[in-house]
Amino acid sequence: MSVVDTVVAGVRFGAEMFWETWWALVLGFTVAGAVETFVSEQRMSRVLGGSGVRELGLGTLFGAASSSCSFGAVATTKSLFKKGASPVASLAAFQFASTNLVVELGLVMWILLGWQFVLADYVAGLLLVVLLAALFKYVVPAAWFDAAREHVRAAEGVRDPVCGMDVDPTSDDVLSLETDAGTEYFCSESCKRTYQEEQRGDDGQPSLTTKRGWRLAAKNAVGEWQMLWTDIVAGFLVAGLVGAFVPRAWWTTLFDVGAQGSFTWVAASAVLGVTVGVLTFVCSVGNVPFAVILWSNGIAFGGVMSFIFADLIVPNITDAYRRYYGLRMAAVLFVSVFVTAVVAGIAIHYAWHGLGLVPASGEVGGTAPSGYTTYLNAAFALVFLAELYVMYGPSPDGDAERAHAH
C-alpha cells in the first residue's frame, strides 16, 4: 500500500470514529449549553459545592447519567466548575463518570471485549474517581482551583444572557442590570427588557419553560463547538493516521516487557496503556476497538483498563484544559489522571485475577450491533441543525439583536 493509500485509509478510519461518536458529541455540548443557561452558581454550589462523600456520589451519578463523549464531558464539566461545583464533584467525579461509567461505553465494551471488561470498567472507574478526589482534596492546593475558576470566567468573557452574544461591559452602548446572581450585561434594550419580563426563580436564571432560555442554551451549545472544534478534528485525524500507519505486529513487540504475569509486566502494561491512549488521541467509546487490538496483541488485562481511562488526557483535551483552566491546572489534571489510571489498572488486574474473572489472553467478544448509531446520529444531527438555526438564523427579538449576531 502506498503512502497516499495509507493516508486515505487513515482519514477514513478517523471519519468512521467521528461517525461513531457524533451523536455523543452533540449530546455533550447540548448538555453543556443547558447547564450554562439554566443552572446558577448558587444552585450548583448547594448541590455540588462541597467535597464530601455526598457530593462525590452525586457528581459520579450525574456524570454517568449525562452519557457524553470525552470532548462533551470536558465542556460540561467546565460549565459545572465555573458555576461553583467543587473540584471533587466536577473534575474528579462528574468528568470521569460521564465518559467512562456510561451505558454506551459498557455496551460496546461488552460486545467487543466481554462482560468481564465491563464490570472491571465500573469497579476500577469508581476506584479512580476516589483516588482523584483524594488528590484534589488533600494534595492540590485549593488556591490553584480558585485560580482555575477565575481563568474560566475570564477566558469566556461576558455574554448577553438573552441572545448569547459577546458584550463588552466597558462599552457605553452596553446596558447593565443588577441581579441577585450579580451584574448582567445586555447588547440592547430589547434583550434587557426580555430578561426582566422572563426572569424566574430566586437566582435569576432563565426558566426551563421560556423560549428565551432554550434559545440561549442552544447558542451556548454552539459556543462550545466554536471553542473546541479544532481539537475534535485534530483528535480524530491523528487517531486515524496512527491506526493506519502503525502495524499491528508493532504492538506485540511493545508489550513484550518482562515475564508475563510478573508485576513488572503488569505495571509496564498499565503505564504503556495510558501512554498509548494519550498518543493515539482516541476518546471515549471510540477507543474500545483500539483496546481490542491491544488486548489481542499481548497487553495485560489491567493495561487495557488503563488505556481506556486515558481518554481524558489526550493532547487535544489537555490543550482544552489549558485554555479553560490555565497551564498549571492542565498539568495537574494530566498528571493526576495518568497516575490514577495506572494505579487503578494495576489494582483491577490483580483483583480480577484473584477472582478468576480475567478472560483467556486475547479472547474477545462478538460483533458490535449495527443500526443504532445511524438512528442516533440522524436524530442528533437534527438537534445540531436546530442549534445552528437558533445561533445564526433570524432573531425573534428584532433588528437590534440581529445586528449583533455572528
PDB file of N, CA and C in Angstrom, residues 57-134:
ATOM      1  N   GLY A  57     -20.577  11.291  45.372  1.00  0.00           N
ATOM      2  CA  GLY A  57     -21.545  10.342  44.831  1.00  0.00           C
ATOM      3  C   GLY A  57     -22.478  10.972  43.824  1.00  0.00           C
ATOM      4  N   LEU A  58     -22.963  12.188  44.134  1.00  0.00           N
ATOM      5  CA  LEU A  58     -23.863  12.865  43.200  1.00  0.00           C
ATOM      6  C   LEU A  58     -23.152  13.232  41.910  1.00  0.00           C
ATOM      7  N   GLY A  59     -21.914  13.696  42.019  1.00  0.00           N
ATOM      8  CA  GLY A  59     -21.156  14.021  40.819  1.00  0.00           C
ATOM      9  C   GLY A  59     -20.960  12.802  39.931  1.00  0.00           C
ATOM     10  N   THR A  60     -20.665  11.668  40.547  1.00  0.00           N
ATOM     11  CA  THR A  60     -20.497  10.425  39.789  1.00  0.00           C
ATOM     12  C   THR A  60     -21.808   9.997  39.147  1.00  0.00           C
ATOM     13  N   LEU A  61     -22.896  10.079  39.911  1.00  0.00           N
ATOM     14  CA  LEU A  61     -24.213   9.692  39.389  1.00  0.00           C
ATOM     15  C   LEU A  61     -24.644  10.594  38.242  1.00  0.00           C
ATOM     16  N   PHE A  62     -24.503  11.910  38.425  1.00  0.00           N
ATOM     17  CA  PHE A  62     -24.879  12.849  37.363  1.00  0.00           C
ATOM     18  C   PHE A  62     -24.019  12.640  36.118  1.00  0.00           C
ATOM     19  N   GLY A  63     -22.734  12.355  36.329  1.00  0.00           N
ATOM     20  CA  GLY A  63     -21.837  12.124  35.201  1.00  0.00           C
ATOM     21  C   GLY A  63     -22.235  10.901  34.410  1.00  0.00           C
ATOM     22  N   ALA A  64     -22.479   9.795  35.100  1.00  0.00           N
ATOM     23  CA  ALA A  64     -22.888   8.565  34.411  1.00  0.00           C
ATOM     24  C   ALA A  64     -24.195   8.764  33.670  1.00  0.00           C
ATOM     25  N   ALA A  65     -25.096   9.567  34.242  1.00  0.00           N
ATOM     26  CA  ALA A  65     -26.387   9.819  33.603  1.00  0.00           C
ATOM     27  C   ALA A  65     -26.257  10.734  32.395  1.00  0.00           C
ATOM     28  N   SER A  66     -25.217  11.580  32.370  1.00  0.00           N
ATOM     29  CA  SER A  66     -25.070  12.530  31.261  1.00  0.00           C
ATOM     30  C   SER A  66     -24.625  11.844  29.990  1.00  0.00           C
ATOM     31  N   SER A  67     -23.918  10.710  30.109  1.00  0.00           N
ATOM     32  CA  SER A  67     -23.585   9.877  28.960  1.00  0.00           C
ATOM     33  C   SER A  67     -23.005  10.671  27.800  1.00  0.00           C
ATOM     34  N   SER A  68     -21.757  11.118  27.946  1.00  0.00           N
ATOM     35  CA  SER A  68     -21.179  12.016  26.953  1.00  0.00           C
ATOM     36  C   SER A  68     -19.841  11.516  26.430  1.00  0.00           C
ATOM     37  N   CYS A  69     -19.471  11.994  25.238  1.00  0.00           N
ATOM     38  CA  CYS A  69     -18.133  11.788  24.705  1.00  0.00           C
ATOM     39  C   CYS A  69     -17.148  12.617  25.531  1.00  0.00           C
ATOM     40  N   SER A  70     -15.864  12.288  25.431  1.00  0.00           N
ATOM     41  CA  SER A  70     -14.847  12.984  26.226  1.00  0.00           C
ATOM     42  C   SER A  70     -14.894  14.493  26.019  1.00  0.00           C
ATOM     43  N   PHE A  71     -14.979  14.944  24.758  1.00  0.00           N
ATOM     44  CA  PHE A  71     -14.984  16.376  24.482  1.00  0.00           C
ATOM     45  C   PHE A  71     -16.217  17.043  25.086  1.00  0.00           C
ATOM     46  N   GLY A  72     -17.376  16.410  24.945  1.00  0.00           N
ATOM     47  CA  GLY A  72     -18.584  16.956  25.525  1.00  0.00           C
ATOM     48  C   GLY A  72     -18.535  16.957  27.042  1.00  0.00           C
ATOM     49  N   ALA A  73     -17.947  15.897  27.635  1.00  0.00           N
ATOM     50  CA  ALA A  73     -17.828  15.812  29.090  1.00  0.00           C
ATOM     51  C   ALA A  73     -16.954  16.922  29.632  1.00  0.00           C
ATOM     52  N   VAL A  74     -15.863  17.211  28.947  1.00  0.00           N
ATOM     53  CA  VAL A  74     -14.960  18.279  29.384  1.00  0.00           C
ATOM     54  C   VAL A  74     -15.680  19.625  29.338  1.00  0.00           C
ATOM     55  N   ALA A  75     -16.461  19.846  28.299  1.00  0.00           N
ATOM     56  CA  ALA A  75     -17.194  21.107  28.181  1.00  0.00           C
ATOM     57  C   ALA A  75     -18.249  21.234  29.275  1.00  0.00           C
ATOM     58  N   THR A  76     -18.983  20.138  29.540  1.00  0.00           N
ATOM     59  CA  THR A  76     -19.996  20.172  30.590  1.00  0.00           C
ATOM     60  C   THR A  76     -19.359  20.397  31.954  1.00  0.00           C
ATOM     61  N   THR A  77     -18.252  19.696  32.203  1.00  0.00           N
ATOM     62  CA  THR A  77     -17.556  19.837  33.485  1.00  0.00           C
ATOM     63  C   THR A  77     -17.078  21.266  33.692  1.00  0.00           C
ATOM     64  N   LYS A  78     -16.604  21.871  32.623  1.00  0.00           N
ATOM     65  CA  LYS A  78     -16.169  23.267  32.714  1.00  0.00           C
ATOM     66  C   LYS A  78     -17.313  24.159  33.166  1.00  0.00           C
ATOM     67  N   SER A  79     -18.498  23.922  32.613  1.00  0.00           N
ATOM     68  CA  SER A  79     -19.663  24.720  32.997  1.00  0.00           C
ATOM     69  C   SER A  79     -20.015  24.506  34.465  1.00  0.00           C
ATOM     70  N   LEU A  80     -19.978  23.248  34.920  1.00  0.00           N
ATOM     71  CA  LEU A  80     -20.277  22.949  36.321  1.00  0.00           C
ATOM     72  C   LEU A  80     -19.261  23.607  37.249  1.00  0.00           C
ATOM     73  N   PHE A  81     -17.984  23.472  36.902  1.00  0.00           N
ATOM     74  CA  PHE A  81     -16.918  24.039  37.724  1.00  0.00           C
ATOM     75  C   PHE A  81     -17.030  25.562  37.772  1.00  0.00           C
ATOM     76  N   LYS A  82     -17.314  26.165  36.638  1.00  0.00           N
ATOM     77  CA  LYS A  82     -17.475  27.619  36.571  1.00  0.00           C
ATOM     78  C   LYS A  82     -18.636  28.088  37.444  1.00  0.00           C
ATOM     79  N   LYS A  83     -19.703  27.275  37.512  1.00  0.00           N
ATOM     80  CA  LYS A  83     -20.893  27.648  38.265  1.00  0.00           C
ATOM     81  C   LYS A  83     -20.746  27.420  39.765  1.00  0.00           C
ATOM     82  N   GLY A  84     -19.631  26.825  40.199  1.00  0.00           N
ATOM     83  CA  GLY A  84     -19.419  26.668  41.631  1.00  0.00           C
ATOM     84  C   GLY A  84     -19.290  25.259  42.129  1.00  0.00           C
ATOM     85  N   ALA A  85     -19.377  24.240  41.258  1.00  0.00           N
ATOM     86  CA  ALA A  85     -19.188  22.860  41.701  1.00  0.00           C
ATOM     87  C   ALA A  85     -17.751  22.673  42.174  1.00  0.00           C
ATOM     88  N   SER A  86     -17.566  21.866  43.201  1.00  0.00           N
ATOM     89  CA  SER A  86     -16.232  21.656  43.754  1.00  0.00           C
ATOM     90  C   SER A  86     -15.377  20.835  42.794  1.00  0.00           C
ATOM     91  N   PRO A  87     -14.044  20.916  42.927  1.00  0.00           N
ATOM     92  CA  PRO A  87     -13.160  20.079  42.098  1.00  0.00           C
ATOM     93  C   PRO A  87     -13.443  18.595  42.283  1.00  0.00           C
ATOM     94  N   VAL A  88     -13.769  18.186  43.516  1.00  0.00           N
ATOM     95  CA  VAL A  88     -14.062  16.782  43.789  1.00  0.00           C
ATOM     96  C   VAL A  88     -15.298  16.333  43.020  1.00  0.00           C
ATOM     97  N   ALA A  89     -16.374  17.126  43.081  1.00  0.00           N
ATOM     98  CA  ALA A  89     -17.630  16.743  42.444  1.00  0.00           C
ATOM     99  C   ALA A  89     -17.582  16.864  40.929  1.00  0.00           C
ATOM    100  N   SER A  90     -16.849  17.865  40.412  1.00  0.00           N
ATOM    101  CA  SER A  90     -16.851  18.117  38.961  1.00  0.00           C
ATOM    102  C   SER A  90     -15.657  17.471  38.264  1.00  0.00           C
ATOM    103  N   LEU A  91     -14.452  17.929  38.571  1.00  0.00           N
ATOM    104  CA  LEU A  91     -13.256  17.485  37.855  1.00  0.00           C
ATOM    105  C   LEU A  91     -12.873  16.041  38.175  1.00  0.00           C
ATOM    106  N   ALA A  92     -13.209  15.569  39.375  1.00  0.00           N
ATOM    107  CA  ALA A  92     -12.894  14.185  39.726  1.00  0.00           C
ATOM    108  C   ALA A  92     -14.042  13.250  39.371  1.00  0.00           C
ATOM    109  N   ALA A  93     -15.246  13.528  39.911  1.00  0.00           N
ATOM    110  CA  ALA A  93     -16.363  12.595  39.767  1.00  0.00           C
ATOM    111  C   ALA A  93     -17.112  12.744  38.443  1.00  0.00           C
ATOM    112  N   PHE A  94     -17.693  13.918  38.216  1.00  0.00           N
ATOM    113  CA  PHE A  94     -18.559  14.095  37.048  1.00  0.00           C
ATOM    114  C   PHE A  94     -17.815  13.851  35.744  1.00  0.00           C
ATOM    115  N   GLN A  95     -16.663  14.487  35.585  1.00  0.00           N
ATOM    116  CA  GLN A  95     -15.954  14.422  34.309  1.00  0.00           C
ATOM    117  C   GLN A  95     -15.564  12.999  33.949  1.00  0.00           C
ATOM    118  N   PHE A  96     -15.034  12.250  34.909  1.00  0.00           N
ATOM    119  CA  PHE A  96     -14.623  10.883  34.615  1.00  0.00           C
ATOM    120  C   PHE A  96     -15.829   9.981  34.384  1.00  0.00           C
ATOM    121  N   ALA A  97     -16.845  10.107  35.252  1.00  0.00           N
ATOM    122  CA  ALA A  97     -18.011   9.234  35.134  1.00  0.00           C
ATOM    123  C   ALA A  97     -18.749   9.436  33.821  1.00  0.00           C
ATOM    124  N   SER A  98     -18.785  10.668  33.327  1.00  0.00           N
ATOM    125  CA  SER A  98     -19.558  10.946  32.115  1.00  0.00           C
ATOM    126  C   SER A  98     -18.908  10.401  30.855  1.00  0.00           C
ATOM    127  N   THR A  99     -17.676   9.900  30.954  1.00  0.00           N
ATOM    128  CA  THR A  99     -17.032   9.282  29.789  1.00  0.00           C
ATOM    129  C   THR A  99     -16.755   7.802  29.990  1.00  0.00           C
ATOM    130  N   ASN A 100     -16.488   7.378  31.217  1.00  0.00           N
ATOM    131  CA  ASN A 100     -16.030   6.015  31.446  1.00  0.00           C
ATOM    132  C   ASN A 100     -16.987   5.141  32.247  1.00  0.00           C
ATOM    133  N   LEU A 101     -18.068   5.704  32.741  1.00  0.00           N
ATOM    134  CA  LEU A 101     -19.043   4.919  33.506  1.00  0.00           C
ATOM    135  C   LEU A 101     -20.427   5.022  32.888  1.00  0.00           C
ATOM    136  N   VAL A 102     -20.475   5.129  31.571  1.00  0.00           N
ATOM    137  CA  VAL A 102     -21.741   5.370  30.873  1.00  0.00           C
ATOM    138  C   VAL A 102     -22.217   4.115  30.162  1.00  0.00           C
ATOM    139  N   VAL A 103     -23.499   4.102  29.832  1.00  0.00           N
ATOM    140  CA  VAL A 103     -24.135   2.914  29.275  1.00  0.00           C
ATOM    141  C   VAL A 103     -23.566   2.542  27.913  1.00  0.00           C
ATOM    142  N   GLU A 104     -23.402   3.534  27.012  1.00  0.00           N
ATOM    143  CA  GLU A 104     -22.962   3.183  25.655  1.00  0.00           C
ATOM    144  C   GLU A 104     -21.551   2.602  25.640  1.00  0.00           C
ATOM    145  N   LEU A 105     -20.684   3.088  26.526  1.00  0.00           N
ATOM    146  CA  LEU A 105     -19.337   2.526  26.612  1.00  0.00           C
ATOM    147  C   LEU A 105     -19.409   1.080  27.082  1.00  0.00           C
ATOM    148  N   GLY A 106     -20.237   0.822  28.102  1.00  0.00           N
ATOM    149  CA  GLY A 106     -20.386  -0.541  28.595  1.00  0.00           C
ATOM    150  C   GLY A 106     -20.932  -1.482  27.544  1.00  0.00           C
ATOM    151  N   LEU A 107     -21.890  -1.007  26.738  1.00  0.00           N
ATOM    152  CA  LEU A 107     -22.476  -1.850  25.698  1.00  0.00           C
ATOM    153  C   LEU A 107     -21.437  -2.237  24.656  1.00  0.00           C
ATOM    154  N   VAL A 108     -20.710  -1.236  24.147  1.00  0.00           N
ATOM    155  CA  VAL A 108     -19.695  -1.525  23.128  1.00  0.00           C
ATOM    156  C   VAL A 108     -18.596  -2.424  23.702  1.00  0.00           C
ATOM    157  N   MET A 109     -18.203  -2.165  24.935  1.00  0.00           N
ATOM    158  CA  MET A 109     -17.167  -2.986  25.562  1.00  0.00           C
ATOM    159  C   MET A 109     -17.646  -4.432  25.749  1.00  0.00           C
ATOM    160  N   TRP A 110     -18.902  -4.596  26.144  1.00  0.00           N
ATOM    161  CA  TRP A 110     -19.466  -5.934  26.341  1.00  0.00           C
ATOM    162  C   TRP A 110     -19.423  -6.725  25.028  1.00  0.00           C
ATOM    163  N   ILE A 111     -19.829  -6.068  23.942  1.00  0.00           N
ATOM    164  CA  ILE A 111     -19.880  -6.756  22.652  1.00  0.00           C
ATOM    165  C   ILE A 111     -18.478  -7.076  22.140  1.00  0.00           C
ATOM    166  N   LEU A 112     -17.560  -6.130  22.224  1.00  0.00           N
ATOM    167  CA  LEU A 112     -16.237  -6.290  21.627  1.00  0.00           C
ATOM    168  C   LEU A 112     -15.233  -7.013  22.537  1.00  0.00           C
ATOM    169  N   LEU A 113     -15.357  -6.836  23.852  1.00  0.00           N
ATOM    170  CA  LEU A 113     -14.360  -7.400  24.762  1.00  0.00           C
ATOM    171  C   LEU A 113     -14.924  -8.444  25.724  1.00  0.00           C
ATOM    172  N   GLY A 114     -16.155  -8.286  26.145  1.00  0.00           N
ATOM    173  CA  GLY A 114     -16.735  -9.245  27.078  1.00  0.00           C
ATOM    174  C   GLY A 114     -17.192  -8.581  28.373  1.00  0.00           C
ATOM    175  N   TRP A 115     -18.092  -9.265  29.089  1.00  0.00           N
ATOM    176  CA  TRP A 115     -18.692  -8.681  30.284  1.00  0.00           C
ATOM    177  C   TRP A 115     -17.674  -8.457  31.399  1.00  0.00           C
ATOM    178  N   GLN A 116     -16.606  -9.250  31.410  1.00  0.00           N
ATOM    179  CA  GLN A 116     -15.594  -9.076  32.452  1.00  0.00           C
ATOM    180  C   GLN A 116     -14.965  -7.684  32.382  1.00  0.00           C
ATOM    181  N   PHE A 117     -14.743  -7.193  31.166  1.00  0.00           N
ATOM    182  CA  PHE A 117     -14.174  -5.862  30.990  1.00  0.00           C
ATOM    183  C   PHE A 117     -15.159  -4.779  31.422  1.00  0.00           C
ATOM    184  N   VAL A 118     -16.443  -5.016  31.162  1.00  0.00           N
ATOM    185  CA  VAL A 118     -17.456  -4.029  31.554  1.00  0.00           C
ATOM    186  C   VAL A 118     -17.485  -3.879  33.073  1.00  0.00           C
ATOM    187  N   LEU A 119     -17.551  -5.002  33.774  1.00  0.00           N
ATOM    188  CA  LEU A 119     -17.577  -4.962  35.228  1.00  0.00           C
ATOM    189  C   LEU A 119     -16.295  -4.341  35.776  1.00  0.00           C
ATOM    190  N   ALA A 120     -15.167  -4.674  35.171  1.00  0.00           N
ATOM    191  CA  ALA A 120     -13.891  -4.089  35.598  1.00  0.00           C
ATOM    192  C   ALA A 120     -13.864  -2.584  35.363  1.00  0.00           C
ATOM    193  N   ASP A 121     -14.463  -2.150  34.272  1.00  0.00           N
ATOM    194  CA  ASP A 121     -14.501  -0.712  33.976  1.00  0.00           C
ATOM    195  C   ASP A 121     -15.224   0.059  35.076  1.00  0.00           C
ATOM    196  N   TYR A 122     -16.339  -0.478  35.561  1.00  0.00           N
ATOM    197  CA  TYR A 122     -17.097   0.221  36.591  1.00  0.00           C
ATOM    198  C   TYR A 122     -16.397   0.173  37.945  1.00  0.00           C
ATOM    199  N   VAL A 123     -15.849  -0.982  38.306  1.00  0.00           N
ATOM    200  CA  VAL A 123     -15.178  -1.093  39.603  1.00  0.00           C
ATOM    201  C   VAL A 123     -13.902  -0.261  39.627  1.00  0.00           C
ATOM    202  N   ALA A 124     -13.050  -0.432  38.611  1.00  0.00           N
ATOM    203  CA  ALA A 124     -11.804   0.344  38.562  1.00  0.00           C
ATOM    204  C   ALA A 124     -12.091   1.826  38.364  1.00  0.00           C
ATOM    205  N   GLY A 125     -13.165   2.142  37.618  1.00  0.00           N
ATOM    206  CA  GLY A 125     -13.523   3.532  37.406  1.00  0.00           C
ATOM    207  C   GLY A 125     -13.912   4.224  38.704  1.00  0.00           C
ATOM    208  N   LEU A 126     -14.684   3.533  39.540  1.00  0.00           N
ATOM    209  CA  LEU A 126     -15.056   4.102  40.835  1.00  0.00           C
ATOM    210  C   LEU A 126     -13.819   4.283  41.719  1.00  0.00           C
ATOM    211  N   LEU A 127     -12.896   3.326  41.654  1.00  0.00           N
ATOM    212  CA  LEU A 127     -11.644   3.466  42.401  1.00  0.00           C
ATOM    213  C   LEU A 127     -10.876   4.694  41.923  1.00  0.00           C
ATOM    214  N   LEU A 128     -10.821   4.896  40.620  1.00  0.00           N
ATOM    215  CA  LEU A 128     -10.100   6.042  40.070  1.00  0.00           C
ATOM    216  C   LEU A 128     -10.739   7.361  40.520  1.00  0.00           C
ATOM    217  N   VAL A 129     -12.064   7.415  40.548  1.00  0.00           N
ATOM    218  CA  VAL A 129     -12.754   8.624  40.996  1.00  0.00           C
ATOM    219  C   VAL A 129     -12.372   8.942  42.439  1.00  0.00           C
ATOM    220  N   VAL A 130     -12.345   7.919  43.296  1.00  0.00           N
ATOM    221  CA  VAL A 130     -11.986   8.127  44.699  1.00  0.00           C
ATOM    222  C   VAL A 130     -10.540   8.611  44.812  1.00  0.00           C
ATOM    223  N   LEU A 131      -9.644   8.023  44.030  1.00  0.00           N
ATOM    224  CA  LEU A 131      -8.242   8.438  44.069  1.00  0.00           C
ATOM    225  C   LEU A 131      -8.081   9.883  43.597  1.00  0.00           C
ATOM    226  N   LEU A 132      -8.769  10.240  42.514  1.00  0.00           N
ATOM    227  CA  LEU A 132      -8.717  11.623  42.030  1.00  0.00           C
ATOM    228  C   LEU A 132      -9.254  12.594  43.084  1.00  0.00           C
ATOM    229  N   ALA A 133     -10.373  12.219  43.699  1.00  0.00           N
ATOM    230  CA  ALA A 133     -10.964  13.080  44.712  1.00  0.00           C
ATOM    231  C   ALA A 133      -9.998  13.301  45.870  1.00  0.00           C
ATOM    232  N   ALA A 134      -9.302  12.237  46.292  1.00  0.00           N
ATOM    233  CA  ALA A 134      -8.342  12.359  47.386  1.00  0.00           C
ATOM    234  C   ALA A 134      -7.196  13.293  47.011  1.00  0.00           C
TER     235      ALA A 134
END
